[in-house]
Coordinates of C-alpha atoms and ligand atoms in Angstrom, one line a residue:
X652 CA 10.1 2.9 -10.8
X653 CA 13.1 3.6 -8.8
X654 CA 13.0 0.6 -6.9
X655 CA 12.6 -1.8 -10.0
X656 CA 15.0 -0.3 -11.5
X657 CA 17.7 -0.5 -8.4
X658 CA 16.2 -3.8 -8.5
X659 CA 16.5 -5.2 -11.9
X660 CA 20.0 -3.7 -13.2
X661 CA 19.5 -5.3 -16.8
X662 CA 16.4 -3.4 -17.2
X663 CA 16.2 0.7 -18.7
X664 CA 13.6 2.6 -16.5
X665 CA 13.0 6.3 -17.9
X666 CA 10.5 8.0 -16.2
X667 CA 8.8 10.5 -18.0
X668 CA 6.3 13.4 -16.7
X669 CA 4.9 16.0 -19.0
X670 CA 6.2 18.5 -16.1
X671 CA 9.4 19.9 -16.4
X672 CA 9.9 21.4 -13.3
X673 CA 9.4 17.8 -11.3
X674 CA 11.6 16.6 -14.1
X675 CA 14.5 19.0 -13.4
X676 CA 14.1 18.1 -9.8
X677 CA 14.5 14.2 -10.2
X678 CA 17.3 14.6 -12.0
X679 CA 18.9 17.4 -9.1
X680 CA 20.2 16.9 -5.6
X681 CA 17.0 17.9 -4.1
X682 CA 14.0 15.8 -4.8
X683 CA 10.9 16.8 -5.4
X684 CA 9.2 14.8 -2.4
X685 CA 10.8 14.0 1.0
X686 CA 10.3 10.5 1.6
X687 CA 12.5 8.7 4.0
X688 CA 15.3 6.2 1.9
X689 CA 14.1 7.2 -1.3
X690 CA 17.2 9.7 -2.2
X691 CA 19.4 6.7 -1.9
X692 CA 17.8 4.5 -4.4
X693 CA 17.8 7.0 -6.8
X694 CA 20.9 8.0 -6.7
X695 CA 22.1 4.5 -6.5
X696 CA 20.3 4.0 -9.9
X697 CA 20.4 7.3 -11.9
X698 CA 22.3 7.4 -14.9
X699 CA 22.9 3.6 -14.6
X700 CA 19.2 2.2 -15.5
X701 CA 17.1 4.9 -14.4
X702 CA 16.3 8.0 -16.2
X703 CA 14.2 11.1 -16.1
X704 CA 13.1 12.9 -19.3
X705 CA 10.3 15.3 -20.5
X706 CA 10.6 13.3 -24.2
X707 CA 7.4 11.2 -23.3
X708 CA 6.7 10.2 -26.7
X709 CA 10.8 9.0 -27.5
X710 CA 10.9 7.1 -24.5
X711 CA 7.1 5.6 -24.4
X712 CA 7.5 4.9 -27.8
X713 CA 10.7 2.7 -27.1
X714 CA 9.3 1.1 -24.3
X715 CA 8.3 -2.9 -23.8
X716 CA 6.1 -2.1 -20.8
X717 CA 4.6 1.5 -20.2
X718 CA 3.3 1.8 -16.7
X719 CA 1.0 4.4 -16.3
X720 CA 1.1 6.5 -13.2
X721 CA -0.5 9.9 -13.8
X722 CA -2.9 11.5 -11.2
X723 CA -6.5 10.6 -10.9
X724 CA -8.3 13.1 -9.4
X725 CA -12.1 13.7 -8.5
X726 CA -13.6 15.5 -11.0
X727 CA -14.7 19.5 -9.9
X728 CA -17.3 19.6 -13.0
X729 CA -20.2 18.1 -14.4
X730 CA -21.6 14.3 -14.3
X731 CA -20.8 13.1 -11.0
X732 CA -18.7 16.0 -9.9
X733 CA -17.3 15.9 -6.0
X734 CA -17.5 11.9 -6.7
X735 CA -16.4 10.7 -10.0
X736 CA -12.5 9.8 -10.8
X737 CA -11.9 12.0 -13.5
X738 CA -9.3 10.6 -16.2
X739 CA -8.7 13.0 -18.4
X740 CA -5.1 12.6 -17.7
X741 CA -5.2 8.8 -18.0
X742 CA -7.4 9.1 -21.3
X743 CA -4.3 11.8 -22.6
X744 CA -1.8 9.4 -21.9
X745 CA -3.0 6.5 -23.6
X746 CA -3.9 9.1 -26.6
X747 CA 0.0 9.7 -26.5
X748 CA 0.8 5.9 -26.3
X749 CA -1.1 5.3 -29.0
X750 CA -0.1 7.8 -31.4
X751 CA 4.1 7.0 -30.8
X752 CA 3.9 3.0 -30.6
X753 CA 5.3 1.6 -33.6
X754 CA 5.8 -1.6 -31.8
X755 CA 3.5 -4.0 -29.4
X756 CA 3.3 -3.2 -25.8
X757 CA 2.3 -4.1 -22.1
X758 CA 0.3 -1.1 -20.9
X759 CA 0.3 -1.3 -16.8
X760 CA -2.2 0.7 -15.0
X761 CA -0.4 1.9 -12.0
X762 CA -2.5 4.8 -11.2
X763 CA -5.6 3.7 -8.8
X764 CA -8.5 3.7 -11.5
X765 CA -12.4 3.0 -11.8
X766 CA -13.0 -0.6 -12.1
X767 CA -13.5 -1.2 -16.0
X768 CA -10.9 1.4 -17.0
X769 CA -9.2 -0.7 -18.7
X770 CA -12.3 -1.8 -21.3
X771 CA -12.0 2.7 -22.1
X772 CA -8.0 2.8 -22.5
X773 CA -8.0 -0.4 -25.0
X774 CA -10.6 1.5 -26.8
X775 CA -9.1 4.8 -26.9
X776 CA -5.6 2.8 -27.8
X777 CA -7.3 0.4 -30.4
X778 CA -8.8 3.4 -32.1
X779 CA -5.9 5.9 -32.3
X780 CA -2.8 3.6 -32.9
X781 CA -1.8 4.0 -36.8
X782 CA 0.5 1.5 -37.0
X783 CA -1.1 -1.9 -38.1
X784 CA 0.0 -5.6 -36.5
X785 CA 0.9 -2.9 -33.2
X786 CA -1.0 -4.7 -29.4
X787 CA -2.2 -3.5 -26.6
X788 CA -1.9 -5.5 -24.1
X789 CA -3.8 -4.2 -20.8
X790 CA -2.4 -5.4 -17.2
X791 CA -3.9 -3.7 -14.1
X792 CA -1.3 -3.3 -10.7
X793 CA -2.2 -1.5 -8.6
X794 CA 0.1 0.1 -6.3
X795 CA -0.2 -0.2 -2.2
X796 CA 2.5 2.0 -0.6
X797 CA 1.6 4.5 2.4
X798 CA 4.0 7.3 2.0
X799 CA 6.3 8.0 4.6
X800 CA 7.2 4.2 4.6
X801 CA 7.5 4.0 0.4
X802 CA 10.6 2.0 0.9
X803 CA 9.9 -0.1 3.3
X804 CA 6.7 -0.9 1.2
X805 CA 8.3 -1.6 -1.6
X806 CA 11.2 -4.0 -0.4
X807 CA 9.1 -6.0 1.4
X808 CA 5.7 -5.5 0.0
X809 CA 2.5 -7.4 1.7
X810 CA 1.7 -8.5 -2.2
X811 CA 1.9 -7.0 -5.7
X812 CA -1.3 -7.5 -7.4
X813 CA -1.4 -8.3 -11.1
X814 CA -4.9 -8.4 -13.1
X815 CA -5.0 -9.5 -16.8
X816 CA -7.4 -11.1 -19.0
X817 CA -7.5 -15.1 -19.3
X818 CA -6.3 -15.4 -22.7
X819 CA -2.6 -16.6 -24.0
X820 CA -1.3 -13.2 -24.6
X821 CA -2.6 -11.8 -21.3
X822 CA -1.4 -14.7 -19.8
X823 CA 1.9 -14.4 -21.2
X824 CA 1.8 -10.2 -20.1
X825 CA 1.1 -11.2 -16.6
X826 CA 3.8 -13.5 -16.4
X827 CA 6.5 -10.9 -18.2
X828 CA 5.1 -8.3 -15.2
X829 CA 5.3 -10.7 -12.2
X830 CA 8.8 -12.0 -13.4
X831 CA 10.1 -8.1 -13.3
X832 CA 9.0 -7.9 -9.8
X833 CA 10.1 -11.7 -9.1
X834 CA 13.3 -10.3 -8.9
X835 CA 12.7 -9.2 -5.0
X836 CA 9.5 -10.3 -4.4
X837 CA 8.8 -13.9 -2.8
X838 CA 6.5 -15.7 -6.2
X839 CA 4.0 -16.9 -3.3
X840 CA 2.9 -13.1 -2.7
X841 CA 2.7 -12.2 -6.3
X842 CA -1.2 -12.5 -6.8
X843 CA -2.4 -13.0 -10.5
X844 CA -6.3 -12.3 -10.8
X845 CA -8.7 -11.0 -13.5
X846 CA -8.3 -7.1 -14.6
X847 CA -12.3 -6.4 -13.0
X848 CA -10.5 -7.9 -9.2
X849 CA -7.4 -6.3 -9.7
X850 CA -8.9 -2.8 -9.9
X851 CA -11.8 -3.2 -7.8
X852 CA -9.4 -4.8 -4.8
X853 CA -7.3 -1.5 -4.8
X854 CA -10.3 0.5 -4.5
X855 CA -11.9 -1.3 -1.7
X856 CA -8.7 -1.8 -0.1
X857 CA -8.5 2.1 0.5
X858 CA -11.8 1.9 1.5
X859 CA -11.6 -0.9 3.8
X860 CA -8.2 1.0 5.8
X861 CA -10.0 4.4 5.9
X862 CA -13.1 2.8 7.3
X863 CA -10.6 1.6 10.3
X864 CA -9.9 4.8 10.9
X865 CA -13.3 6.4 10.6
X866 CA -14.7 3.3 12.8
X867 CA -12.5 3.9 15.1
X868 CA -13.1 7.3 15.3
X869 CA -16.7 7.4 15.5
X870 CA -15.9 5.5 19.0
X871 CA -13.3 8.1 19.7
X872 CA -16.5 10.7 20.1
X873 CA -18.6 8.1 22.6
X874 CA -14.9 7.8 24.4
X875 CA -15.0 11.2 25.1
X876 CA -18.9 11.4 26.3
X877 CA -18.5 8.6 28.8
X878 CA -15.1 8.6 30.3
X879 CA -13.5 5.4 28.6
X880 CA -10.2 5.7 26.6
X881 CA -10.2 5.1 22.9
X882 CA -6.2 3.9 23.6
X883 CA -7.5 1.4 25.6
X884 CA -10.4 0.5 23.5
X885 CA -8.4 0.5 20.1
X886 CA -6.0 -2.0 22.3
X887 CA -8.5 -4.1 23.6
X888 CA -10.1 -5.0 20.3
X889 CA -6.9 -4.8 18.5
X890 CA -5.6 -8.1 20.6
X891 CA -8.4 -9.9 18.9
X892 CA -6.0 -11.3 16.0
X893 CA -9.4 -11.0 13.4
X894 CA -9.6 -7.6 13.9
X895 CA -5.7 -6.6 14.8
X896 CA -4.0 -3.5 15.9
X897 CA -2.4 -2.1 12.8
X898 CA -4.5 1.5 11.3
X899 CA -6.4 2.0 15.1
X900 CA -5.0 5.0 16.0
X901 CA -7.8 7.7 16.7
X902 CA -7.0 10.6 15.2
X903 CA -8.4 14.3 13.9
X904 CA -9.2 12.6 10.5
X905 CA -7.7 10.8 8.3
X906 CA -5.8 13.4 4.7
X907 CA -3.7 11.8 2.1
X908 CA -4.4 12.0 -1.7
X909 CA -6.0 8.5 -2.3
X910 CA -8.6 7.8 0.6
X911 CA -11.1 10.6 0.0
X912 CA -10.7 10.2 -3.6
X913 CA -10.7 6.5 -4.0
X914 CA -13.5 6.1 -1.7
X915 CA -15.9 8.9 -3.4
X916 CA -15.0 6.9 -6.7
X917 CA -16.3 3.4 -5.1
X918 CA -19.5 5.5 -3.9
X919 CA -20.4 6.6 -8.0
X920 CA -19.1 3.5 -9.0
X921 CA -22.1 2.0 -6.8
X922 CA -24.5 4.2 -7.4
X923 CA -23.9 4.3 -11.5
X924 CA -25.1 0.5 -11.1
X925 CA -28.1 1.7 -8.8
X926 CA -26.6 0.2 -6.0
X927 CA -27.7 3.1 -3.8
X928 CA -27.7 1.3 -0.3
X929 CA -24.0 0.1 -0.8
X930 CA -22.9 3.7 -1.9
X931 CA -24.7 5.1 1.3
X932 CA -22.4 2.8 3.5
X933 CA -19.5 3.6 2.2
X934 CA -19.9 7.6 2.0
X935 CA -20.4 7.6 5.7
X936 CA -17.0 6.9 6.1
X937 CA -16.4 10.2 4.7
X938 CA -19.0 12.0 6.3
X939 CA -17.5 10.5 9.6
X940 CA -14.0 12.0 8.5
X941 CA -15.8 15.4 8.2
X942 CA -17.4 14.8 11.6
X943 CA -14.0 14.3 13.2
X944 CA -12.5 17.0 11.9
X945 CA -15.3 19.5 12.8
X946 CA -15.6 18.2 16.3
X947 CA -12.6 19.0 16.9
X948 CA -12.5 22.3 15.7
X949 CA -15.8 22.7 18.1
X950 CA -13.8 21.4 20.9
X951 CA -10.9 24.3 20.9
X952 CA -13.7 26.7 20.1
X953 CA -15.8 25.2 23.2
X954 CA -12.9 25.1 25.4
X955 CA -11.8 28.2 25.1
X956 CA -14.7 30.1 26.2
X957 CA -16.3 29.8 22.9
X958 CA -14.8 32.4 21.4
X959 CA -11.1 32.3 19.7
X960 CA -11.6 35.9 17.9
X961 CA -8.2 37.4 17.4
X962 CA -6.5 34.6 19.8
X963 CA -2.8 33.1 18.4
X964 CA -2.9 29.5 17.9
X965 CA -0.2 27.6 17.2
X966 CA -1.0 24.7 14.7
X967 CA 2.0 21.9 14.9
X968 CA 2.4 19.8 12.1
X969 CA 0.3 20.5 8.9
X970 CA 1.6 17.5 6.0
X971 CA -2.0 14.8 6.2
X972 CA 1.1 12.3 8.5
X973 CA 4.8 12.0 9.9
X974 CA 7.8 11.7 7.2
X975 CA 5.8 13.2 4.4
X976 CA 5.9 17.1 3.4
X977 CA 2.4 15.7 1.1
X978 CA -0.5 18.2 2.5
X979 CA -3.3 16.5 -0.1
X980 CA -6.4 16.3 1.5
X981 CA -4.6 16.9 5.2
X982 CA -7.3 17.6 8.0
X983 CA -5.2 20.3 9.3
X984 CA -6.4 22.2 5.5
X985 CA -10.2 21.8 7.0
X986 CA -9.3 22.4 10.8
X987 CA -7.3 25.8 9.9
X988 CA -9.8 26.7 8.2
X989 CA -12.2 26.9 10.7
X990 CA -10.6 27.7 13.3
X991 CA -9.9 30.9 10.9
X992 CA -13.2 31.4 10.2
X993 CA -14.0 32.1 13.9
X994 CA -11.8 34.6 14.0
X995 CA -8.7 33.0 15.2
X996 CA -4.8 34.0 14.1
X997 CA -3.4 30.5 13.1
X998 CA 0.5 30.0 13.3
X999 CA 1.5 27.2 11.2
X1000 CA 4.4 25.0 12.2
X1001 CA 5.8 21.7 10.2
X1002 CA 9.1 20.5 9.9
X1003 CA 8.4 19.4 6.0
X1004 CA 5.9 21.3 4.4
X1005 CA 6.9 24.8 2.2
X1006 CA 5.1 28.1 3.4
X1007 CA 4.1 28.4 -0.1
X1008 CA 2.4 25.1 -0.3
X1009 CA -0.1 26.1 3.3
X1010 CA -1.0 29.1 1.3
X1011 CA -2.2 27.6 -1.3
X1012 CA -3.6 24.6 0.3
X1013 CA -6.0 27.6 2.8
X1014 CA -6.6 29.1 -0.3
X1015 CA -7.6 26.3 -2.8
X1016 CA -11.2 25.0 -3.1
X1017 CA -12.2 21.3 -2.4
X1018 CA -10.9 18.7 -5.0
X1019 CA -9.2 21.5 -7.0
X1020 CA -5.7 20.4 -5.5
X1021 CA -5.4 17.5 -8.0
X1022 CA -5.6 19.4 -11.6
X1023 CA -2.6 21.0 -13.0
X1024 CA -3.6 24.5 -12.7
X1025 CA -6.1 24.6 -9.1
X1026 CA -7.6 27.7 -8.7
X1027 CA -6.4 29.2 -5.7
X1028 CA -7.4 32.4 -3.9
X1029 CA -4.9 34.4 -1.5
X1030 CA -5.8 33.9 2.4
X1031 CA -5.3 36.4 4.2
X1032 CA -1.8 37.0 6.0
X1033 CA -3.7 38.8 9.2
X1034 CA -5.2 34.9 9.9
X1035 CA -2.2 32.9 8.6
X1036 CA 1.5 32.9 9.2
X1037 CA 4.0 30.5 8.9
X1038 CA 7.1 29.8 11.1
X1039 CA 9.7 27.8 11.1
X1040 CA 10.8 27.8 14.8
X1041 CA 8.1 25.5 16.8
X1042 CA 9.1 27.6 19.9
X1043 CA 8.0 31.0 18.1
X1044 CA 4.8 29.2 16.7
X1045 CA 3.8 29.0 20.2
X1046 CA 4.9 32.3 21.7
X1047 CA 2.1 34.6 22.8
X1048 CA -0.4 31.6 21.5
X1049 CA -3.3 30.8 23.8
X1050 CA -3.6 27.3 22.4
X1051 CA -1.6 24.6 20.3
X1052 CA -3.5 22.4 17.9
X1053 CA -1.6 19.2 17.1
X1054 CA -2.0 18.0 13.7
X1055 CA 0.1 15.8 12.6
X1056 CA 2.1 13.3 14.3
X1057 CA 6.1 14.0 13.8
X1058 CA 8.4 12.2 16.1
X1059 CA 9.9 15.7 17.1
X1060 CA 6.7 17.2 18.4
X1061 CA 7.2 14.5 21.5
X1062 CA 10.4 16.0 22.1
X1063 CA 10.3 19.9 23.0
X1064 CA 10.7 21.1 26.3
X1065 CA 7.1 21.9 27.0
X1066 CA 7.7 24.2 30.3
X1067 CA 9.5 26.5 27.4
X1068 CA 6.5 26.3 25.7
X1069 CA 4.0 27.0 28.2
X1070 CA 6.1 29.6 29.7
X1071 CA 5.7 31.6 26.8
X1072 CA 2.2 31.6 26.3
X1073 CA -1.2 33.6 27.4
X1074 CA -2.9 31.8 30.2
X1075 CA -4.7 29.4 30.4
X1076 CA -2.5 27.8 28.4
X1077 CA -4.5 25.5 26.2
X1078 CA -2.9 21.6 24.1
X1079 CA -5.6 20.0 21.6
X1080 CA -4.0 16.3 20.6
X1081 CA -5.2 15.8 17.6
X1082 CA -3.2 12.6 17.2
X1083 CA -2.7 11.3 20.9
X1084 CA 1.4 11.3 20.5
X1085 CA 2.2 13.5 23.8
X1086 CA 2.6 12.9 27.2
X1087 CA -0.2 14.5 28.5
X1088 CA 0.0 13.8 32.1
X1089 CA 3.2 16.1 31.8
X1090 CA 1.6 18.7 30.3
X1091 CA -1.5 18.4 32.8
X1092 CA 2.0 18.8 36.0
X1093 CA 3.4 21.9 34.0
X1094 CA -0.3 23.6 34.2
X1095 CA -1.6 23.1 30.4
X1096 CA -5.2 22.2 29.9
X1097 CA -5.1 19.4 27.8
X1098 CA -7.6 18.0 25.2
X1099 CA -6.8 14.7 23.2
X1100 CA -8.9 12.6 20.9
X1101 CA -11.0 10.0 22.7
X1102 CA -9.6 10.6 26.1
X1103 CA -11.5 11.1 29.3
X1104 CA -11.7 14.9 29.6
X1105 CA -10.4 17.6 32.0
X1106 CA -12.9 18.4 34.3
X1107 CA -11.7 21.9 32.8
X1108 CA -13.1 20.9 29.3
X1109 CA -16.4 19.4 30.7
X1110 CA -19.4 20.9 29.7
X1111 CA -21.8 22.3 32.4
X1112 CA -25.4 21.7 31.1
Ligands
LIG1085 N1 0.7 8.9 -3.8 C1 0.6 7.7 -3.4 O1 1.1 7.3 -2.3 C2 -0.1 6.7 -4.2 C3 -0.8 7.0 -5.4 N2 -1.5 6.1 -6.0 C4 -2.2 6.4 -7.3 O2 -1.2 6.8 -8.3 C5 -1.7 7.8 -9.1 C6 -0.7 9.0 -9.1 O3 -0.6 9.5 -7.8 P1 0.5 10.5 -7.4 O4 1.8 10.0 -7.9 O5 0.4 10.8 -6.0 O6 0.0 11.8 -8.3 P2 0.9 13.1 -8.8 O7 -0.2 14.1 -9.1 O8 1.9 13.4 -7.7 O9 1.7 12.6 -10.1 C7 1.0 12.4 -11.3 C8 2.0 12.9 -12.4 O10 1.5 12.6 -13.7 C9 1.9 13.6 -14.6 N3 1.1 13.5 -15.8 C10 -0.3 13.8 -16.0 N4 -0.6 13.6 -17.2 C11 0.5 13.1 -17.9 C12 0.7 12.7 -19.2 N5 -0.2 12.7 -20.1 N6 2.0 12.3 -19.6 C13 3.0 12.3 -18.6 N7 2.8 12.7 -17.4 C14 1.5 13.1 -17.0 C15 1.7 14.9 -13.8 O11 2.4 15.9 -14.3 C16 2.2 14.4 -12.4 O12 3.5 14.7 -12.2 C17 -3.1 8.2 -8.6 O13 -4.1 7.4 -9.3 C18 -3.1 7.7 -7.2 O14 -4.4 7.3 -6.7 C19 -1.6 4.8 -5.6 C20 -0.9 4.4 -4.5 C21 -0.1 5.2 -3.7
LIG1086 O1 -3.7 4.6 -2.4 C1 -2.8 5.2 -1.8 O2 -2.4 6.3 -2.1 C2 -2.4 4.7 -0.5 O3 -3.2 5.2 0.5 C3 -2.9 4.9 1.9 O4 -1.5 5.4 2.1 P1 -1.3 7.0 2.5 O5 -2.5 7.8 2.2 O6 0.0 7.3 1.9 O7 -1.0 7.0 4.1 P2 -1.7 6.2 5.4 O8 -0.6 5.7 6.2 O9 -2.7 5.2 4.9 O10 -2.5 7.3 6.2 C4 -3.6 7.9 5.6 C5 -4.2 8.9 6.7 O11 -4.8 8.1 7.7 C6 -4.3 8.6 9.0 N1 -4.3 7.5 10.0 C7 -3.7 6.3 9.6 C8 -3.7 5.2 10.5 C9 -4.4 5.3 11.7 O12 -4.4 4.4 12.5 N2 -5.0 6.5 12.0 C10 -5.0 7.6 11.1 O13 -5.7 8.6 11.4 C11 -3.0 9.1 8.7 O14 -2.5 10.0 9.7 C12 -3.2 9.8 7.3 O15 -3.8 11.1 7.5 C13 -2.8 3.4 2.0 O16 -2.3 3.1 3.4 C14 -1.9 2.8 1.0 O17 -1.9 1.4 1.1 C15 -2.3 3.2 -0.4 O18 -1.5 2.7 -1.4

């Protein structure tokens, strides 16, 4: 919203969210999200055509076009809990559109959504709007930013997707959306499609990128039993310009709010139409996820003598990637965990993420994250501490686990580090960024994802 409305100077963006506090923080000096560029097209737009406000109903009830952007998260209870896209918040909103619309509308479905969603808001809208001659009129577009590079996305996006139904007035709805983002975006990568292809393509978009990820890390394990390098083998098949090198990057999983999510969705979408082979192949691109992060955990246990009872280890980097303080779903929540529940004292390090979000994040059970209140249950302080000084993180440690992959983590003085900690001093590359035949000269043991191991690390059988 920020960027259409530094964007379209003759249009009135208000952005409203039934929490205050995240309210009170867009409209402050310190936003409630770090995301590189973004404080400077907000403040280049606030109080000139963008606006924050609790007053939902005033401002949706003024609106032309209401783009709805609440959260969508997996439901925790009953039919097709752990799976299901729960819209309880999407249903609530339209509830509120329809009750405070005295005049027609475009209703944009920003959030990613189960294909069909639109067919339930019109209903809910139809049903509960009082004033007569009032229309709905229902667009799906999705939105395709990674965070971390929200900006970037949005300047210069890859396409904008617009669904809408084939009739005048959706016509004429799809046309009033494109031409808002027509006023930075090239008309040739401004795709109009039916509402079904517009919501489905988001879904299976996520599912295609995390798939990348989960293919390639599926190899990462058979790089590591045989000796080949999944660098080289992500670069290899990445020059075949079909396949490409973007999203190749091995890593300790893949976190972020929308992958897990999205993809569980697709899975009960498929198997709610009986299409139980289709929603097998795309679950094990979770369970591959899980794999990843589990082996990994396995590894520092393995390596270190198979037992890290009451050993320091330092975790670096703990948001799900670089230039984000966003922990959803981050694979350092599952690989802190178990390295706790062996016994280990985790020190967490990250240059984004507040201490008291890594509490609550250790503390919180699966897919409660997403609802407004999460259960969460303290973790114990005797397995958990934060610091803020990568240097102290390490001190006294026996091993560092990295986690996610910020730029600064490249650039420590690593003698320093190892120096400081209990022999042998142990470095487990969860996202291949370091130099590791450095490390190897200064006299760490090193373990990185898909690499050939140290003969160290090999298992005698
Ligand atoms: N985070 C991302 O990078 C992307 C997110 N999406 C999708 O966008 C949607 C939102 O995602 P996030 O912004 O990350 O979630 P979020 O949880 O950070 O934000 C959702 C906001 O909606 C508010 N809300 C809930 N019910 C409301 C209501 N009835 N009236 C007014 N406000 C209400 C909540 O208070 C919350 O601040 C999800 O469906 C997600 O899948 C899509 C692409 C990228
Ligand atoms: O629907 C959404 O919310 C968004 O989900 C992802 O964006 P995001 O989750 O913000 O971040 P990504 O850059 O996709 O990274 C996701 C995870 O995959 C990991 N990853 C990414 C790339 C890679 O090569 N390897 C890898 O392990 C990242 O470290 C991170 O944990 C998609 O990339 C966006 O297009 C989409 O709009």
């Amino acid at each position: 919203m920020a960027m259409i409305a530094l964007k379209c100077p003759e249009i009135q963006v208000v952005v409203v969210d039934i929490n205050e506090a995240r309210i009170a923080a867009w409209n402050s000096d310190k936003l409630p999200i770090y995301e590189p560029g973004l404080d400077e097209v907000v403040k280049a737009a606030r109080g000139r055509n963008l606006f924050f406000s609790t007053d939902v109903t005033k401002h949706v009830g003024e609106a032309d076009i209401v783009f709805v952007s609440v959260n969508t998260p997996t439901k925790t209870q009953g039919v097709g809990a752990g799976k299901a896209a729960d819209l309880t918040y999407w249903e609530g909103a339209a509830r509120v559109i329809a009750s405070c619309s005295t005049s027609s509308k475009i209703i944009v479905e920003k959030s990613t959504v189960p294909v069909k969603t639109a067919d339930a808001i019109e209903k809910v809208l139809r049903r509960n709007c009082k004033h007569p001659g009032v229309q709905f009129e229902i667009l799906s577009n999705p939105e395709f930013l990674a965070e971390g590079t929200a900006i970037e996305d949005l300047t210069a996006p890859d396409r904008v997707l617009i669904g809408g139904k084939d009739t005048p007035s959706g016509r004429a709805a799809v046309d009033a959306l494109a031409s808002v983002y027509a006023h930075w975006v090239p008309r040739e990568r401004i795709l109009c499609t039916n509402l079904w292809s517009a919501e489905l393509s988001k879904l299976t978009a996520n599912a295609m990128l995390a798939q990348r990820i989960s293919s390639v890390n599926s190899i990462s394990a058979l790089c590591e039993a045989t000796g080949a390098d999944v660098q080289q083998v992500a670069k290899s098949i990445g020059t075949d310009s079909r396949i490409g090198p973007k999203f190749l990057n091995a890593s300790v999983g893949f976190g972020g709010s929308c992958f897990q999510k999205d993809i569980l969705n697709l899975v009960y979408i498929c198997e709610s139409v009986g299409l139980q082979a289709v929603a097998d192949y795309w679950h094990q691109v979770i369970l591959m996820n899980d794999y990843q992060k589990q082996r990994f955990v396995e590894q520092v246990i393995s390596a270190m003598f198979n037992t890290i009872s009451k050993k320091k280890i330092a975790v670096y980097g703990f948001a799900f990637k670089k230039d984000t303080g966003d922990t959803r779903e981050t694979p350092a929540i599952d690989v802190c965990r178990g390295l706790m529940a062996d016994g280990a004292r985790v020190c967490v390090y990250d240059p984004q993420v507040e201490d008291s979000q890594i509490y609550q994040d250790l503390g919180t059970a699966k897919f409660e994250w997403d609802h407004p209140t999460p259960k969460s249950a303290p973790v114990s302080k005797d397995a958990i501490s934060i610091s803020h000084d990568p240097m102290e993180a390490a001190k006294d440690a026996h091993a560092i686990c990295v986690l996610t992959e910020w730029d600064e983590f490249k650039a420590y003085d690593y003698q320093k580090v190892y120096d400081s900690m209990v022999k042998p001093a142990f470095i487990f590359d969860g996202r291949n960024i370091l130099d590791h035949a450095k490390l190897r000269e200064i006299g760490f043991i090193v373990y990185a994802v898909g690499k050939p191991l140290d003969p160290f690390l090999q298992k005698v059988y």
